[in-house]
Amino acid sequence: MMACLHRLREMGKEDTQTEATQHIEDVRGEPGAMSPRQRQKDELLVFKEEVANESPSVPAELANWIKLNAKDLKIRQKDRCWAAEVVNDFRENLLRFLKSSTDQPFFQNAEFLNTGSYFEKVKIHSPDEFDMMLKLQVRTRLSLSELDGGLFYRISLIRPTRTPVQAFLLENKLTLSSSKVLSEMYRLVRKFLKTYKVPDTSYRWEVNRKRPYSPAVTLSLYRREDNSDELISVDVVPALEVQSWPCPARNGPDVDNWLGKKVWQEIKGLPCFFVPKRLKGRNLSEDAKESWRISFSHIEKKIMMSHGNKKTCCESAATKCCRKQCLMLLKSLIEGLKQRFPKELDRLCSYHGKTAFLHTLCSRFKDSMWSPQKLPTCFMHLVGALEDHAHRADLPHFFVPECNLFSSASFPRRALLFLYNALGEQRREGLPLLRPPAPVPSLIPETVSAETFSERSTERSVMATVDSGFMKLVLVFAVAFMCTLFFET
């Protein structure tokens, strides 16, 4: 009896799938019977069904194209070492300067957190962008007041204080001013650069102009000659450490099947951070003008570094997966779309792709689903997932699900429709914008290795100590020798 019921269920499933497929084939067979938008929607449904059944049709030519691009995204080891050394020297000296600074004691206990794509090992093309969160601690209890859907907050002290943070309070002596903290960060970095020199003196750091709504002090590394291109960009972001997560973030994503309950409890036990970012909009209240945005960059880094369903994922060649490669490919596609349509996709950024990626990891949680040989399949699934989010105008923030990154306030409907159509076009035409990037020039001259760079300052100091009198003596002997040769001839 049970066997008969089971067989009837299977027959029902087969009939339903056959009817759905037949419906799509019937409509496709009638020229002009379906609008392009409806056709794209049906194609996406078919594609999602194929992926769900682990049998998506990725043509061999497209699969090879995806694999080729994945290889071309890797950063040259020489550039990686050189850039890391330059940035590490800057970071260590800036931290030493802040700790010894007496004019602003609030920054004396600061510590750096390395966040962003480079430190998550998903940076593409070139190691030219670095993010550093400068952790600031307020040694008193704080009150968080939500200003929007759970991302922006007003931060206030529970009671007045005489600790160094008082220099950054508003007139009410309780509300912490984000603009004052960011302005002071700019002042301290500029003061630091007056005395700091890059180990290789042929390069220099320069503070960029303040960008609206940016929580970062951005610096650029240039060669000293005129009209030099930017080589490296560094964002220094002051971030307040808060031990307890606000209510909108406490439920968070469902990662039990992927990371496990124990790992998620460990993550929720970590502090969260707030960066001085102002809410966008006109006629803002005074609270909104001094808003702070919650940041989970350090937790995203932890997830990316331990991304497997099993702890052994990517610990050896035998347990490798293609998760990070898929994210890097998606970032490259987004970059290509923004270069091709800069005006239409101005709101699109790599964080939209990263959010869709994290949601995909929750639904496709088994390591076997991300085996390296399935790279083309997994990447096409990821492209389809972002396309589906755009179609539904729904991309929940991974840690604050009530906040929709594709809401009309965050991403205009016209731009979202354009993104949906552009992704569908890319998927149908074989990802033409996922082309290998133009050869990226080396950050350092071919004659200069990373080891040479680290030794240059030492070599210069040695040369500077050569006695000038000895050099004059050598010059005299050289002149006498030339005179002797002249008279002999």
Tab-separated table of C-alpha atoms in Angstrom:
chain	number	residue	atom	x	y	z
A	1	MET	CA	0.000	0.000	0.000
A	2	MET	CA	2.768	2.436	0.961
A	3	ALA	CA	4.643	1.540	-2.230
A	4	CYS	CA	1.566	2.423	-4.301
A	5	LEU	CA	1.195	5.808	-2.589
A	6	HIS	CA	4.862	6.539	-3.160
A	7	ARG	CA	4.502	5.658	-6.867
A	8	LEU	CA	1.463	7.958	-7.220
A	9	ARG	CA	3.405	10.865	-5.680
A	10	GLU	CA	6.277	10.303	-8.131
A	11	MET	CA	3.863	10.191	-11.063
A	12	GLY	CA	2.289	13.427	-9.877
A	13	LYS	CA	5.680	15.136	-9.756
A	14	GLU	CA	6.568	13.896	-13.233
A	15	ASP	CA	3.235	15.098	-14.642
A	16	THR	CA	3.662	18.542	-13.068
A	17	GLN	CA	7.183	18.962	-14.430
A	18	THR	CA	6.092	17.743	-17.872
A	19	GLU	CA	3.196	20.202	-17.961
A	20	ALA	CA	5.419	23.117	-16.934
A	21	THR	CA	8.050	22.270	-19.539
A	22	GLN	CA	5.433	21.688	-22.229
A	23	HIS	CA	3.814	25.061	-21.443
A	24	ILE	CA	7.113	26.885	-21.949
A	25	GLU	CA	7.862	24.968	-25.150
A	26	ASP	CA	4.360	25.680	-26.501
A	27	VAL	CA	4.662	29.402	-25.891
A	28	ARG	CA	8.183	29.546	-27.320
A	29	GLY	CA	6.908	27.855	-30.451
A	30	GLU	CA	4.479	30.705	-31.167
A	31	PRO	CA	6.335	33.718	-32.651
A	32	GLY	CA	5.308	36.955	-31.000
A	33	ALA	CA	3.174	35.240	-28.377
A	34	MET	CA	5.430	36.237	-25.505
A	35	SER	CA	7.038	39.523	-24.537
A	36	PRO	CA	10.850	39.562	-24.084
A	37	ARG	CA	10.377	40.182	-20.371
A	38	GLN	CA	8.026	37.191	-19.988
A	39	ARG	CA	10.366	35.025	-22.059
A	40	GLN	CA	13.283	35.963	-19.779
A	41	LYS	CA	11.165	35.143	-16.735
A	42	ASP	CA	10.292	31.697	-18.088
A	43	GLU	CA	13.901	31.025	-19.093
A	44	LEU	CA	14.984	31.916	-15.580
A	45	LEU	CA	12.396	29.508	-14.137
A	46	VAL	CA	13.678	26.707	-16.364
A	47	PHE	CA	17.259	27.504	-15.442
A	48	LYS	CA	16.450	27.500	-11.716
A	49	GLU	CA	14.681	24.147	-12.088
A	50	GLU	CA	17.710	22.670	-13.868
A	51	VAL	CA	20.047	23.926	-11.146
A	52	ALA	CA	17.764	22.587	-8.419
A	53	ASN	CA	17.969	19.181	-10.069
A	54	GLU	CA	21.774	19.491	-10.320
A	55	SER	CA	21.559	19.186	-14.088
A	56	PRO	CA	21.995	22.705	-15.562
A	57	SER	CA	22.991	22.832	-19.201
A	58	VAL	CA	26.239	24.830	-19.389
A	59	PRO	CA	27.630	24.509	-22.936
A	60	ALA	CA	31.230	23.329	-23.162
A	61	GLU	CA	32.373	26.572	-24.803
A	62	LEU	CA	30.821	28.672	-22.025
A	63	ALA	CA	32.243	26.365	-19.343
A	64	ASN	CA	35.750	26.807	-20.765
A	65	TRP	CA	35.206	30.575	-20.932
A	66	ILE	CA	34.279	30.661	-17.233
A	67	LYS	CA	37.283	28.541	-16.247
A	68	LEU	CA	39.626	30.741	-18.295
A	69	ASN	CA	38.363	33.891	-16.604
A	70	ALA	CA	38.668	32.323	-13.160
A	71	LYS	CA	42.380	31.741	-13.784
A	72	ASP	CA	42.938	35.280	-15.084
A	73	LEU	CA	41.536	36.841	-11.907
A	74	LYS	CA	44.477	35.718	-9.795
A	75	ILE	CA	46.833	38.411	-8.509
A	76	ARG	CA	50.527	38.223	-9.327
A	77	GLN	CA	52.511	37.046	-6.320
A	78	LYS	CA	55.130	39.733	-6.873
A	79	ASP	CA	52.526	42.507	-6.747
A	80	ARG	CA	50.788	40.904	-3.763
A	81	CYS	CA	53.996	40.867	-1.686
A	82	TRP	CA	54.995	44.395	-2.642
A	83	ALA	CA	51.565	45.903	-1.947
A	84	ALA	CA	51.218	44.076	1.369
A	85	GLU	CA	54.620	45.345	2.510
A	86	VAL	CA	53.826	48.953	1.595
A	87	VAL	CA	50.427	48.877	3.316
A	88	ASN	CA	51.709	47.046	6.408
A	89	ASP	CA	54.454	49.627	6.893
A	90	PHE	CA	51.893	52.435	6.628
A	91	ARG	CA	49.504	50.717	9.058
A	92	GLU	CA	52.120	49.941	11.706
A	93	ASN	CA	53.556	53.444	11.676
A	94	LEU	CA	50.122	55.093	11.750
A	95	LEU	CA	49.117	52.967	14.743
A	96	ARG	CA	52.380	53.827	16.503
A	97	PHE	CA	51.688	57.516	15.835
A	98	LEU	CA	48.132	57.318	17.225
A	99	LYS	CA	49.229	55.511	20.376
A	100	SER	CA	51.900	58.130	21.077
A	101	SER	CA	49.669	61.099	20.215
A	102	THR	CA	48.929	63.231	23.278
A	103	ASP	CA	46.577	65.756	21.672
A	104	GLN	CA	43.822	63.143	21.139
A	105	PRO	CA	43.806	60.439	23.843
A	106	PHE	CA	40.583	58.850	22.514
A	107	PHE	CA	42.614	57.313	19.659
A	108	GLN	CA	45.477	56.060	21.846
A	109	ASN	CA	43.872	52.648	22.475
A	110	ALA	CA	42.931	52.098	18.841
A	111	GLU	CA	43.632	48.810	17.061
A	112	PHE	CA	43.394	47.879	13.386
A	113	LEU	CA	41.071	45.234	11.917
A	114	ASN	CA	41.934	44.120	8.399
A	115	THR	CA	38.729	43.746	6.410
A	116	GLY	CA	37.643	43.796	2.796
A	117	SER	CA	38.173	41.645	-0.284
A	118	TYR	CA	41.986	41.554	-0.142
A	119	PHE	CA	42.087	40.117	3.362
A	120	GLU	CA	39.211	37.748	2.502
A	121	LYS	CA	41.375	36.561	-0.428
A	122	VAL	CA	38.731	37.378	-3.026
A	123	LYS	CA	40.372	40.505	-4.480
A	124	ILE	CA	40.500	40.457	-8.268
A	125	HIS	CA	42.880	41.805	-10.921
A	126	SER	CA	45.334	43.752	-8.745
A	127	PRO	CA	46.076	44.329	-5.018
A	128	ASP	CA	45.262	48.020	-5.319
A	129	GLU	CA	42.515	48.474	-2.688
A	130	PHE	CA	42.763	47.888	1.059
A	131	ASP	CA	40.231	48.452	3.844
A	132	MET	CA	41.283	48.992	7.450
A	133	MET	CA	38.842	49.423	10.313
A	134	LEU	CA	40.340	51.381	13.207
A	135	LYS	CA	38.681	49.898	16.271
A	136	LEU	CA	37.738	52.548	18.861
A	137	GLN	CA	36.470	51.629	22.304
A	138	VAL	CA	34.091	53.708	24.406
A	139	ARG	CA	34.594	52.692	28.025
A	140	THR	CA	31.033	53.393	29.092
A	141	ARG	CA	27.583	51.960	28.357
A	142	LEU	CA	25.967	53.001	25.087
A	143	SER	CA	22.385	53.347	23.900
A	144	LEU	CA	21.484	52.500	20.275
A	145	SER	CA	18.442	54.156	18.662
A	146	GLU	CA	17.370	52.764	15.286
A	147	LEU	CA	16.922	55.377	12.542
A	148	ASP	CA	15.832	53.220	9.566
A	149	GLY	CA	15.313	49.528	8.833
A	150	GLY	CA	18.116	48.424	11.112
A	151	LEU	CA	21.324	49.664	9.477
A	152	PHE	CA	21.610	53.250	10.776
A	153	TYR	CA	21.604	54.301	14.432
A	154	ARG	CA	22.022	57.181	16.801
A	155	ILE	CA	24.598	56.287	19.455
A	156	SER	CA	24.383	57.934	22.862
A	157	LEU	CA	25.953	57.497	26.264
A	158	ILE	CA	23.748	56.223	29.076
A	159	ARG	CA	25.124	58.932	31.363
A	160	PRO	CA	27.564	61.871	31.030
A	161	THR	CA	31.267	61.051	31.191
A	162	ARG	CA	34.645	62.694	31.646
A	163	THR	CA	36.527	60.117	29.589
A	164	PRO	CA	38.275	61.191	26.339
A	165	VAL	CA	35.145	60.463	24.292
A	166	GLN	CA	33.586	63.653	25.661
A	167	ALA	CA	35.459	65.622	22.976
A	168	PHE	CA	33.132	64.068	20.376
A	169	LEU	CA	29.756	64.608	22.023
A	170	LEU	CA	27.036	66.981	20.850
A	171	GLU	CA	25.717	69.827	22.997
A	172	ASN	CA	23.504	67.467	24.985
A	173	LYS	CA	26.718	65.797	26.311
A	174	LEU	CA	25.317	62.356	25.455
A	175	THR	CA	25.004	61.872	21.672
A	176	LEU	CA	28.182	60.729	19.958
A	177	SER	CA	28.905	62.791	16.839
A	178	SER	CA	29.948	60.744	13.799
A	179	SER	CA	31.052	63.853	11.903
A	180	LYS	CA	33.390	64.945	14.718
A	181	VAL	CA	35.045	61.526	14.890
A	182	LEU	CA	35.559	61.382	11.122
A	183	SER	CA	36.919	64.952	10.977
A	184	GLU	CA	39.399	64.164	13.738
A	185	MET	CA	40.474	61.031	11.863
A	186	TYR	CA	41.245	63.186	8.834
A	187	ARG	CA	43.245	65.635	10.944
A	188	LEU	CA	45.325	62.918	12.586
A	189	VAL	CA	46.124	61.162	9.299
A	190	ARG	CA	47.222	64.426	7.668
A	191	LYS	CA	49.413	65.202	10.675
A	192	PHE	CA	50.934	61.726	10.497
A	193	LEU	CA	51.825	62.069	6.797
A	194	LYS	CA	53.854	65.210	7.495
A	195	THR	CA	56.541	63.063	9.116
A	196	TYR	CA	55.976	59.615	7.590
A	197	LYS	CA	57.942	58.498	4.532
A	198	VAL	CA	57.386	55.414	2.424
A	199	PRO	CA	60.398	53.046	2.769
A	200	ASP	CA	61.057	53.535	-0.935
A	201	THR	CA	61.236	57.318	-1.241
A	202	SER	CA	60.222	57.220	-4.908
A	203	TYR	CA	56.624	56.816	-3.677
A	204	ARG	CA	54.330	59.039	-1.607
A	205	TRP	CA	50.963	58.826	0.177
A	206	GLU	CA	48.316	61.483	-0.375
A	207	VAL	CA	44.976	62.049	1.417
A	208	ASN	CA	42.026	62.241	-0.988
A	209	ARG	CA	39.225	64.749	-0.748
A	210	LYS	CA	36.394	63.794	1.550
A	211	ARG	CA	33.595	61.957	-0.285
A	212	PRO	CA	29.948	62.537	0.636
A	213	TYR	CA	28.440	59.733	2.737
A	214	SER	CA	31.772	57.910	2.951
A	215	PRO	CA	32.870	56.719	6.421
A	216	ALA	CA	36.518	56.416	5.373
A	217	VAL	CA	39.659	58.507	5.199
A	218	THR	CA	40.939	57.495	1.772
A	219	LEU	CA	44.608	57.661	0.855
A	220	SER	CA	46.332	56.988	-2.457
A	221	LEU	CA	49.884	55.896	-3.186
A	222	TYR	CA	51.611	57.595	-6.130
A	223	ARG	CA	55.035	57.669	-7.669
A	224	ARG	CA	56.750	60.974	-6.997
A	225	GLU	CA	56.947	62.056	-10.636
A	226	ASP	CA	54.248	64.369	-11.935
A	227	ASN	CA	50.982	62.962	-13.340
A	228	SER	CA	51.501	59.586	-11.715
A	229	ASP	CA	48.584	57.142	-11.713
A	230	GLU	CA	47.196	55.860	-8.435
A	231	LEU	CA	48.897	52.595	-7.483
A	232	ILE	CA	47.187	51.690	-4.210
A	233	SER	CA	44.122	53.019	-2.418
A	234	VAL	CA	43.628	52.571	1.338
A	235	ASP	CA	40.430	53.282	3.278
A	236	VAL	CA	40.972	53.949	6.996
A	237	VAL	CA	37.569	53.657	8.676
A	238	PRO	CA	37.084	54.595	12.350
A	239	ALA	CA	34.704	52.075	13.925
A	240	LEU	CA	33.101	52.031	17.371
A	241	GLU	CA	33.118	48.638	19.039
A	242	VAL	CA	29.813	47.633	20.676
A	243	GLN	CA	29.530	44.336	22.527
A	244	SER	CA	25.822	43.566	22.070
A	245	TRP	CA	24.111	43.406	18.681
A	246	PRO	CA	21.039	45.613	18.137
A	247	CYS	CA	17.660	43.896	17.989
A	248	PRO	CA	17.216	43.946	14.150
A	249	ALA	CA	20.438	41.931	13.772
A	250	ARG	CA	19.952	39.384	16.555
A	251	ASN	CA	17.923	36.874	14.560
A	252	GLY	CA	20.218	37.068	11.580
A	253	PRO	CA	20.398	34.552	8.735
A	254	ASP	CA	19.575	30.856	8.885
A	255	VAL	CA	23.038	29.289	8.654
A	256	ASP	CA	22.400	26.183	10.782
A	257	ASN	CA	22.631	23.774	7.829
A	258	TRP	CA	25.646	25.556	6.392
A	259	LEU	CA	27.917	26.669	9.251
A	260	GLY	CA	26.132	24.918	12.105
A	261	LYS	CA	24.508	26.243	15.270
A	262	LYS	CA	27.725	26.209	17.276
A	263	VAL	CA	29.627	28.387	14.796
A	264	TRP	CA	26.720	30.808	14.541
A	265	GLN	CA	26.567	31.151	18.325
A	266	GLU	CA	30.283	31.927	18.327
A	267	ILE	CA	29.753	34.573	15.652
A	268	LYS	CA	26.874	36.171	17.572
A	269	GLY	CA	29.173	36.373	20.596
A	270	LEU	CA	31.534	38.679	18.699
A	271	PRO	CA	31.149	42.457	19.006
A	272	CYS	CA	29.688	44.515	16.183
A	273	PHE	CA	31.020	47.806	14.880
A	274	PHE	CA	29.532	51.134	13.841
A	275	VAL	CA	31.140	53.413	11.260
A	276	PRO	CA	30.499	57.172	10.837
A	277	LYS	CA	28.225	57.065	7.795
A	278	ARG	CA	25.447	59.575	7.269
A	279	LEU	CA	21.961	58.668	6.089
A	280	LYS	CA	21.178	59.795	2.546
A	281	GLY	CA	18.315	62.169	1.913
A	282	ARG	CA	17.175	65.753	2.295
A	283	ASN	CA	15.722	67.546	5.290
A	284	LEU	CA	17.360	65.116	7.682
A	285	SER	CA	16.851	65.402	11.413
A	286	GLU	CA	19.790	66.263	13.631
A	287	ASP	CA	19.971	62.616	14.720
A	288	ALA	CA	20.140	61.444	11.096
A	289	LYS	CA	22.952	63.901	10.328
A	290	GLU	CA	25.041	62.288	13.069
A	291	SER	CA	24.122	58.690	12.251
A	292	TRP	CA	26.298	55.582	12.480
A	293	ARG	CA	25.951	52.545	10.233
A	294	ILE	CA	26.369	49.034	11.571
A	295	SER	CA	29.202	47.026	9.978
A	296	PHE	CA	29.758	43.272	9.870
A	297	SER	CA	32.969	43.381	7.829
A	298	HIS	CA	34.965	41.442	10.421
A	299	ILE	CA	32.289	38.734	10.585
A	300	GLU	CA	32.088	38.510	6.797
A	301	LYS	CA	35.844	37.967	6.799
A	302	LYS	CA	35.503	35.186	9.384
A	303	ILE	CA	32.780	33.518	7.309
A	304	MET	CA	34.832	33.770	4.118
A	305	MET	CA	37.874	32.263	5.809
A	306	SER	CA	35.864	29.326	7.228
A	307	HIS	CA	33.240	28.965	4.542
A	308	GLY	CA	32.748	25.209	4.328
A	309	ASN	CA	30.007	22.990	5.620
A	310	LYS	CA	32.827	20.863	7.037
A	311	LYS	CA	35.827	22.248	8.884
A	312	THR	CA	38.195	20.485	6.466
A	313	CYS	CA	36.968	22.453	3.420
A	314	CYS	CA	39.919	23.926	1.465
A	315	GLU	CA	42.471	22.668	4.005
A	316	SER	CA	44.133	20.572	1.292
A	317	ALA	CA	44.001	20.012	-2.446
A	318	ALA	CA	41.659	17.075	-1.893
A	319	THR	CA	39.060	19.213	-0.110
A	320	LYS	CA	39.088	22.293	-2.330
A	321	CYS	CA	35.863	24.048	-3.304
A	322	CYS	CA	34.994	26.754	-5.851
A	323	ARG	CA	33.053	29.122	-3.579
A	324	LYS	CA	35.594	31.949	-3.590
A	325	GLN	CA	36.209	31.578	-7.317
A	326	CYS	CA	32.478	32.028	-7.934
A	327	LEU	CA	32.405	35.217	-5.865
A	328	MET	CA	35.457	36.582	-7.676
A	329	LEU	CA	33.848	35.845	-11.039
A	330	LEU	CA	30.634	37.574	-9.965
A	331	LYS	CA	32.615	40.619	-8.832
A	332	SER	CA	34.319	40.675	-12.221
A	333	LEU	CA	30.961	40.497	-14.017
A	334	ILE	CA	29.564	43.322	-11.883
A	335	GLU	CA	32.665	45.376	-12.636
A	336	GLY	CA	32.200	44.730	-16.354
A	337	LEU	CA	28.525	45.735	-16.181
A	338	LYS	CA	29.351	48.962	-14.372
A	339	GLN	CA	32.041	49.823	-16.914
A	340	ARG	CA	29.642	49.135	-19.786
A	341	PHE	CA	26.636	50.912	-18.215
A	342	PRO	CA	28.071	53.429	-15.707
A	343	LYS	CA	25.015	55.680	-15.624
A	344	GLU	CA	22.280	53.037	-15.612
A	345	LEU	CA	23.988	50.866	-12.948
A	346	ASP	CA	25.455	53.601	-10.773
A	347	ARG	CA	23.803	52.114	-7.649
A	348	LEU	CA	25.167	48.625	-8.273
A	349	CYS	CA	28.199	47.618	-6.203
A	350	SER	CA	30.128	44.465	-5.361
A	351	TYR	CA	28.350	44.240	-1.991
A	352	HIS	CA	25.103	43.384	-3.789
A	353	GLY	CA	26.885	40.445	-5.374
A	354	LYS	CA	28.455	39.430	-2.078
A	355	THR	CA	25.065	39.484	-0.332
A	356	ALA	CA	23.493	37.304	-3.034
A	357	PHE	CA	26.496	34.995	-2.697
A	358	LEU	CA	26.071	34.617	1.080
A	359	HIS	CA	22.370	33.816	0.662
A	360	THR	CA	23.283	31.223	-1.963
A	361	LEU	CA	25.726	29.575	0.446
A	362	CYS	CA	22.870	29.109	2.916
A	363	SER	CA	20.689	27.311	0.382
A	364	ARG	CA	23.521	25.331	-1.274
A	365	PHE	CA	25.307	24.402	1.919
A	366	LYS	CA	26.914	21.063	1.081
A	367	ASP	CA	30.599	21.150	0.164
A	368	SER	CA	29.946	18.585	-2.581
A	369	MET	CA	27.795	21.170	-4.383
A	370	TRP	CA	30.869	23.420	-4.757
A	371	SER	CA	33.480	20.947	-5.975
A	372	PRO	CA	36.058	22.593	-8.311
A	373	GLN	CA	34.869	20.668	-11.391
A	374	LYS	CA	31.413	22.221	-10.912
A	375	LEU	CA	32.720	25.790	-11.186
A	376	PRO	CA	30.779	26.702	-14.378
A	377	THR	CA	27.553	25.250	-12.967
A	378	CYS	CA	27.962	26.976	-9.601
A	379	PHE	CA	28.797	30.325	-11.159
A	380	MET	CA	25.816	30.235	-13.515
A	381	HIS	CA	23.644	29.396	-10.513
A	382	LEU	CA	25.044	32.463	-8.722
A	383	VAL	CA	24.342	34.719	-11.711
A	384	GLY	CA	20.807	33.329	-11.839
A	385	ALA	CA	20.388	33.977	-8.106
A	386	LEU	CA	21.338	37.659	-8.453
A	387	GLU	CA	19.042	37.922	-11.483
A	388	ASP	CA	16.213	36.425	-9.441
A	389	HIS	CA	16.811	38.866	-6.571
A	390	ALA	CA	16.646	41.741	-9.076
A	391	HIS	CA	13.454	40.343	-10.630
A	392	ARG	CA	11.755	40.107	-7.225
A	393	ALA	CA	13.215	43.467	-6.084
A	394	ASP	CA	14.194	41.699	-2.906
A	395	LEU	CA	17.755	41.319	-1.607
A	396	PRO	CA	17.680	41.156	2.217
A	397	HIS	CA	20.781	42.311	4.027
A	398	PHE	CA	22.479	39.124	5.171
A	399	PHE	CA	22.707	40.136	8.854
A	400	VAL	CA	19.711	42.495	9.038
A	401	PRO	CA	17.020	40.656	7.036
A	402	GLU	CA	14.418	43.397	7.484
A	403	CYS	CA	16.580	45.719	5.383
A	404	ASN	CA	16.089	45.230	1.638
A	405	LEU	CA	19.120	46.324	-0.413
A	406	PHE	CA	16.910	46.301	-3.533
A	407	SER	CA	14.140	48.472	-2.076
A	408	SER	CA	13.016	51.433	-4.185
A	409	ALA	CA	14.703	53.819	-1.752
A	410	SER	CA	18.046	52.024	-2.057
A	411	PHE	CA	17.895	50.916	-5.697
A	412	PRO	CA	15.514	52.760	-8.075
A	413	ARG	CA	13.056	50.522	-9.886
A	414	ARG	CA	14.230	51.596	-13.343
A	415	ALA	CA	17.841	50.768	-12.482
A	416	LEU	CA	16.777	47.435	-10.997
A	417	LEU	CA	14.841	46.508	-14.149
A	418	PHE	CA	17.891	47.453	-16.211
A	419	LEU	CA	20.069	45.208	-14.025
A	420	TYR	CA	17.605	42.322	-14.402
A	421	ASN	CA	17.595	42.645	-18.192
A	422	ALA	CA	21.389	43.063	-18.367
A	423	LEU	CA	21.994	39.914	-16.308
A	424	GLY	CA	19.530	37.950	-18.433
A	425	GLU	CA	21.245	39.163	-21.596
A	426	GLN	CA	24.654	38.163	-20.233
A	427	ARG	CA	23.395	34.701	-19.321
A	428	ARG	CA	21.821	34.134	-22.725
A	429	GLU	CA	24.736	35.461	-24.766
A	430	GLY	CA	27.500	33.589	-22.966
A	431	LEU	CA	28.734	36.254	-20.512
A	432	PRO	CA	30.513	38.565	-22.988
A	433	LEU	CA	31.343	41.069	-20.218
A	434	LEU	CA	33.107	38.344	-18.256
A	435	ARG	CA	36.135	38.892	-20.452
A	436	PRO	CA	39.705	38.610	-19.209
A	437	PRO	CA	40.793	42.075	-18.083
A	438	ALA	CA	43.328	44.048	-20.046
A	439	PRO	CA	46.854	43.211	-18.871
A	440	VAL	CA	47.263	44.947	-15.530
A	441	PRO	CA	50.612	46.768	-15.369
A	442	SER	CA	52.816	45.661	-12.538
A	443	LEU	CA	52.656	47.912	-9.500
A	444	ILE	CA	56.442	47.904	-9.334
A	445	PRO	CA	59.072	48.062	-12.096
A	446	GLU	CA	60.329	44.745	-13.423
A	447	THR	CA	63.782	45.487	-12.034
A	448	VAL	CA	62.443	45.933	-8.523
A	449	SER	CA	61.441	42.863	-6.547
A	450	ALA	CA	59.626	42.835	-3.229
A	451	GLU	CA	62.884	42.000	-1.495
A	452	THR	CA	64.631	44.906	-3.229
A	453	PHE	CA	61.898	47.278	-2.071
A	454	SER	CA	62.313	46.294	1.576
A	455	GLU	CA	66.076	46.754	1.367
A	456	ARG	CA	66.145	50.117	-0.384
A	457	SER	CA	65.808	52.259	2.704
A	458	THR	CA	68.725	50.408	4.298
A	459	GLU	CA	70.862	50.794	1.173
A	460	ARG	CA	70.170	54.520	1.032
A	461	SER	CA	71.131	55.012	4.644
A	462	VAL	CA	74.419	53.167	4.025
A	463	MET	CA	75.200	55.298	0.981
A	464	ALA	CA	74.404	58.448	2.915
A	465	THR	CA	77.114	57.639	5.438
A	466	VAL	CA	79.931	57.440	2.843
A	467	ASP	CA	82.506	60.088	3.719
A	468	SER	CA	82.421	63.001	1.301
A	469	GLY	CA	86.189	63.506	1.682
A	470	PHE	CA	86.796	59.970	0.421
A	471	MET	CA	84.656	60.691	-2.624
A	472	LYS	CA	86.721	63.812	-3.358
A	473	LEU	CA	89.935	61.781	-3.111
A	474	VAL	CA	88.594	59.266	-5.613
A	475	LEU	CA	87.731	62.137	-7.945
A	476	VAL	CA	91.293	63.546	-7.720
A	477	PHE	CA	92.833	60.173	-8.568
A	478	ALA	CA	90.484	59.802	-11.517
A	479	VAL	CA	91.460	63.236	-12.910
A	480	ALA	CA	95.202	62.486	-12.463
A	481	PHE	CA	94.811	59.169	-14.275
A	482	MET	CA	93.036	60.806	-17.206
A	483	CYS	CA	95.772	63.490	-17.433
A	484	THR	CA	98.484	60.807	-17.531
A	485	LEU	CA	96.751	59.050	-20.398
A	486	PHE	CA	96.400	62.345	-22.253
A	487	PHE	CA	100.069	63.295	-22.028
A	488	GLU	CA	101.211	59.801	-22.985
A	489	THR	CA	99.268	60.037	-26.209
